[in-house]
Amino acid sequence: MPATPHLIPSVIQGAASAIQSHAEEVSALDQAIGDGDHVVNLQRGLEALSQQAESLAALDWPAALQKIGMTLMASVGGASGSLYGTLFIAMGKAMKDREMNLANLAEAFGRGVEAMKARGKADRGEKTMLDVLIPVADVLKSAAEHAIAPGQLAEEVSRAAEAGMESTRDMLATKGRASFLGERAIGHVDAGARSSQLMISAIAEVLAESAW
């Protein structure tokens, strides 16, 4: 049974709760090698989405995803706003005239991640959120080709996200403020990777519970 946009309020709430629960931790990571404002920016975007949650749920998936992207671009600001906005706008375009099922989600998410790579001129291995998002895209693509139960898929997505996040600890940063620290950034998990891992794991749990 295809998932409907009625899931959007629960998805937003799950992501927002995950960030709120780990705000101090992620802020400390960002203060160590970033600009220190990552959590505040993310929370501003999530609050903007929360205020629109019911209206988003009334849209079809392409329109809802593109509106999410535009809202994040306008409210988050900085690199994260641009990148997350790009992700959702590209996903919305990919979902045009398609129902929301695992195969279509996997393709749309993959296209969104490719758009993010192009926008940020970055790739896996550069100590960014892409070190989480690319492995997750790979898991979704693989899952779409096999019969995997929602609960198992959520676990695999969460494992891939966590492994990707943890992999940033020993990386040299080549993007953002952390890139100016050189080897001093080694030993610190990237804040953007940690926040994206938290949100993806929370969203995977919401989707698993919906049993779509």
CSV table of C-alpha atoms in Angstrom, one decimal:
chain,number,residue,atom,x,y,z
A,1,MET,CA,0.0,0.0,0.0
A,2,PRO,CA,1.5,3.3,-1.0
A,3,ALA,CA,2.5,5.8,1.7
A,4,THR,CA,0.5,9.1,1.7
A,5,PRO,CA,1.6,12.6,2.7
A,6,HIS,CA,-0.5,12.1,5.9
A,7,LEU,CA,2.8,10.7,7.3
A,8,ILE,CA,4.5,14.1,6.9
A,9,PRO,CA,3.6,15.6,10.3
A,10,SER,CA,4.9,12.4,12.1
A,11,VAL,CA,8.1,12.5,10.0
A,12,ILE,CA,8.7,16.1,10.9
A,13,GLN,CA,8.0,15.6,14.6
A,14,GLY,CA,10.3,12.6,14.6
A,15,ALA,CA,13.2,14.5,13.1
A,16,ALA,CA,12.6,17.5,15.3
A,17,SER,CA,12.5,15.4,18.5
A,18,ALA,CA,15.7,13.6,17.5
A,19,ILE,CA,17.6,16.9,17.1
A,20,GLN,CA,16.1,18.4,20.3
A,21,SER,CA,17.2,15.3,22.3
A,22,HIS,CA,20.8,15.6,21.0
A,23,ALA,CA,21.1,19.4,20.7
A,24,GLU,CA,23.9,19.8,23.2
A,25,GLU,CA,25.9,17.0,21.7
A,26,VAL,CA,25.6,18.2,18.1
A,27,SER,CA,26.3,21.8,19.1
A,28,ALA,CA,29.5,20.6,20.8
A,29,LEU,CA,30.6,18.8,17.7
A,30,ASP,CA,29.9,21.9,15.6
A,31,GLN,CA,31.7,24.2,18.0
A,32,ALA,CA,34.7,21.9,17.8
A,33,ILE,CA,35.2,22.1,14.1
A,34,GLY,CA,32.4,24.1,12.6
A,35,ASP,CA,30.7,27.5,12.9
A,36,GLY,CA,28.7,26.6,16.0
A,37,ASP,CA,25.3,27.5,14.6
A,38,HIS,CA,24.3,24.2,13.0
A,39,VAL,CA,21.7,23.1,15.5
A,40,VAL,CA,20.1,26.5,15.8
A,41,ASN,CA,19.7,26.7,12.0
A,42,LEU,CA,18.3,23.2,11.8
A,43,GLN,CA,15.8,23.8,14.6
A,44,ARG,CA,14.6,27.0,12.8
A,45,GLY,CA,14.0,25.0,9.7
A,46,LEU,CA,12.2,22.1,11.5
A,47,GLU,CA,10.0,24.6,13.4
A,48,ALA,CA,9.1,26.2,10.0
A,49,LEU,CA,8.1,22.8,8.7
A,50,SER,CA,6.2,22.0,11.9
A,51,GLN,CA,4.1,25.1,11.4
A,52,GLN,CA,3.3,23.9,7.8
A,53,ALA,CA,2.9,20.2,8.7
A,54,GLU,CA,-0.9,19.9,8.2
A,55,SER,CA,-0.9,21.9,4.9
A,56,LEU,CA,2.0,19.8,3.6
A,57,ALA,CA,0.0,16.6,4.5
A,58,ALA,CA,-2.8,17.9,2.2
A,59,LEU,CA,-0.6,18.1,-0.9
A,60,ASP,CA,0.6,15.3,-3.2
A,61,TRP,CA,4.1,14.0,-2.7
A,62,PRO,CA,5.8,16.1,-5.5
A,63,ALA,CA,4.3,19.3,-4.3
A,64,ALA,CA,4.9,18.5,-0.6
A,65,LEU,CA,8.6,17.6,-1.1
A,66,GLN,CA,9.3,20.7,-3.2
A,67,LYS,CA,7.6,22.9,-0.6
A,68,ILE,CA,9.7,21.2,2.1
A,69,GLY,CA,12.8,22.0,0.1
A,70,MET,CA,11.8,25.7,-0.5
A,71,THR,CA,11.0,26.1,3.2
A,72,LEU,CA,14.3,24.7,4.3
A,73,MET,CA,16.2,26.9,1.9
A,74,ALA,CA,14.4,30.0,3.2
A,75,SER,CA,14.5,29.2,6.9
A,76,VAL,CA,17.7,27.3,7.6
A,77,GLY,CA,20.1,29.4,5.6
A,78,GLY,CA,23.8,28.7,5.0
A,79,ALA,CA,25.1,25.6,3.4
A,80,SER,CA,22.8,23.2,5.2
A,81,GLY,CA,19.7,25.1,4.0
A,82,SER,CA,20.8,25.1,0.4
A,83,LEU,CA,21.8,21.4,0.5
A,84,TYR,CA,18.7,20.1,2.2
A,85,GLY,CA,16.6,22.3,0.1
A,86,THR,CA,18.2,20.9,-3.0
A,87,LEU,CA,17.7,17.3,-1.7
A,88,PHE,CA,13.9,17.7,-1.3
A,89,ILE,CA,13.3,19.8,-4.4
A,90,ALA,CA,15.1,17.1,-6.5
A,91,MET,CA,13.1,14.4,-4.8
A,92,GLY,CA,9.9,16.2,-5.5
A,93,LYS,CA,10.7,16.4,-9.2
A,94,ALA,CA,11.6,12.7,-9.3
A,95,MET,CA,8.3,11.8,-7.7
A,96,LYS,CA,6.2,13.6,-10.4
A,97,ASP,CA,3.3,11.3,-11.5
A,98,ARG,CA,4.5,8.5,-9.2
A,99,GLU,CA,3.1,6.9,-6.1
A,100,MET,CA,5.2,6.7,-2.9
A,101,ASN,CA,6.5,3.2,-2.6
A,102,LEU,CA,9.9,1.9,-1.7
A,103,ALA,CA,11.2,1.6,-5.3
A,104,ASN,CA,10.2,5.2,-6.2
A,105,LEU,CA,11.4,6.5,-2.8
A,106,ALA,CA,14.8,4.9,-3.4
A,107,GLU,CA,15.1,6.4,-6.9
A,108,ALA,CA,13.9,9.9,-5.7
A,109,PHE,CA,16.3,9.9,-2.7
A,110,GLY,CA,19.1,8.8,-5.0
A,111,ARG,CA,18.4,11.7,-7.4
A,112,GLY,CA,18.2,14.1,-4.4
A,113,VAL,CA,21.6,13.0,-3.1
A,114,GLU,CA,23.1,13.3,-6.6
A,115,ALA,CA,21.7,16.9,-6.7
A,116,MET,CA,23.2,17.6,-3.3
A,117,LYS,CA,26.6,16.4,-4.5
A,118,ALA,CA,26.5,18.6,-7.5
A,119,ARG,CA,25.3,21.7,-5.5
A,120,GLY,CA,27.9,21.2,-2.8
A,121,LYS,CA,30.7,20.0,-5.2
A,122,ALA,CA,31.3,17.2,-2.7
A,123,ASP,CA,31.3,13.5,-2.4
A,124,ARG,CA,31.6,10.7,0.1
A,125,GLY,CA,34.8,10.8,2.1
A,126,GLU,CA,35.0,14.5,2.7
A,127,LYS,CA,33.6,14.6,6.2
A,128,THR,CA,30.1,15.9,5.4
A,129,MET,CA,26.5,14.8,5.7
A,130,LEU,CA,27.0,13.0,2.3
A,131,ASP,CA,29.0,10.4,4.2
A,132,VAL,CA,25.6,9.5,5.8
A,133,LEU,CA,23.3,10.2,2.9
A,134,ILE,CA,25.1,8.3,0.2
A,135,PRO,CA,25.2,5.0,2.2
A,136,VAL,CA,21.5,5.4,3.0
A,137,ALA,CA,20.8,5.9,-0.7
A,138,ASP,CA,22.7,2.7,-1.5
A,139,VAL,CA,20.7,0.8,1.2
A,140,LEU,CA,17.4,2.0,-0.2
A,141,LYS,CA,18.4,1.1,-3.7
A,142,SER,CA,19.3,-2.4,-2.6
A,143,ALA,CA,16.2,-2.8,-0.5
A,144,ALA,CA,14.0,-1.8,-3.5
A,145,GLU,CA,15.4,-4.7,-5.4
A,146,HIS,CA,14.6,-7.3,-2.7
A,147,ALA,CA,11.6,-8.1,-0.5
A,148,ILE,CA,12.5,-6.5,2.8
A,149,ALA,CA,10.1,-6.0,5.7
A,150,PRO,CA,9.7,-2.4,6.9
A,151,GLY,CA,11.2,-3.1,10.3
A,152,GLN,CA,14.3,-4.7,8.8
A,153,LEU,CA,14.6,-1.9,6.3
A,154,ALA,CA,14.5,0.7,9.1
A,155,GLU,CA,17.3,-1.2,11.0
A,156,GLU,CA,19.5,-1.4,7.8
A,157,VAL,CA,18.9,2.3,7.1
A,158,SER,CA,19.8,3.2,10.7
A,159,ARG,CA,22.9,1.0,10.7
A,160,ALA,CA,24.1,2.5,7.4
A,161,ALA,CA,23.5,6.1,8.7
A,162,GLU,CA,25.3,5.4,11.9
A,163,ALA,CA,28.3,3.8,10.2
A,164,GLY,CA,28.5,6.7,7.8
A,165,MET,CA,28.4,9.2,10.6
A,166,GLU,CA,31.0,7.4,12.6
A,167,SER,CA,33.3,7.1,9.5
A,168,THR,CA,33.7,10.9,9.5
A,169,ARG,CA,35.6,10.8,12.8
A,170,ASP,CA,38.9,9.9,11.2
A,171,MET,CA,38.5,11.9,8.0
A,172,LEU,CA,40.2,15.1,6.9
A,173,ALA,CA,37.7,17.7,6.2
A,174,THR,CA,37.8,19.3,2.7
A,175,LYS,CA,34.6,21.4,2.9
A,176,GLY,CA,33.4,24.2,5.2
A,177,ARG,CA,35.1,25.7,8.2
A,178,ALA,CA,36.5,22.4,9.3
A,179,SER,CA,38.7,22.2,6.2
A,180,PHE,CA,40.8,25.1,7.6
A,181,LEU,CA,41.7,23.0,10.6
A,182,GLY,CA,43.5,20.4,8.6
A,183,GLU,CA,44.5,17.4,10.8
A,184,ARG,CA,43.1,19.1,13.9
A,185,ALA,CA,39.6,18.1,12.6
A,186,ILE,CA,40.6,14.4,12.8
A,187,GLY,CA,39.0,12.7,15.8
A,188,HIS,CA,35.8,14.7,15.6
A,189,VAL,CA,32.6,13.5,14.1
A,190,ASP,CA,31.1,15.9,11.6
A,191,ALA,CA,28.1,17.7,13.1
A,192,GLY,CA,26.2,17.7,9.8
A,193,ALA,CA,26.8,13.9,9.5
A,194,ARG,CA,25.6,13.4,13.1
A,195,SER,CA,22.4,15.5,12.7
A,196,SER,CA,21.5,13.9,9.4
A,197,GLN,CA,22.0,10.4,11.0
A,198,LEU,CA,19.8,11.3,13.9
A,199,MET,CA,17.0,12.6,11.6
A,200,ILE,CA,17.2,9.7,9.1
A,201,SER,CA,17.1,7.1,11.9
A,202,ALA,CA,14.0,8.8,13.4
A,203,ILE,CA,12.3,9.1,10.0
A,204,ALA,CA,13.1,5.4,9.3
A,205,GLU,CA,11.4,4.4,12.5
A,206,VAL,CA,8.3,6.5,11.7
A,207,LEU,CA,8.0,4.9,8.3
A,208,ALA,CA,8.6,1.4,9.7
A,209,GLU,CA,5.7,1.9,12.2
A,210,SER,CA,3.5,3.0,9.3
A,211,ALA,CA,4.0,-0.5,7.7
A,212,TRP,CA,3.8,0.8,4.2
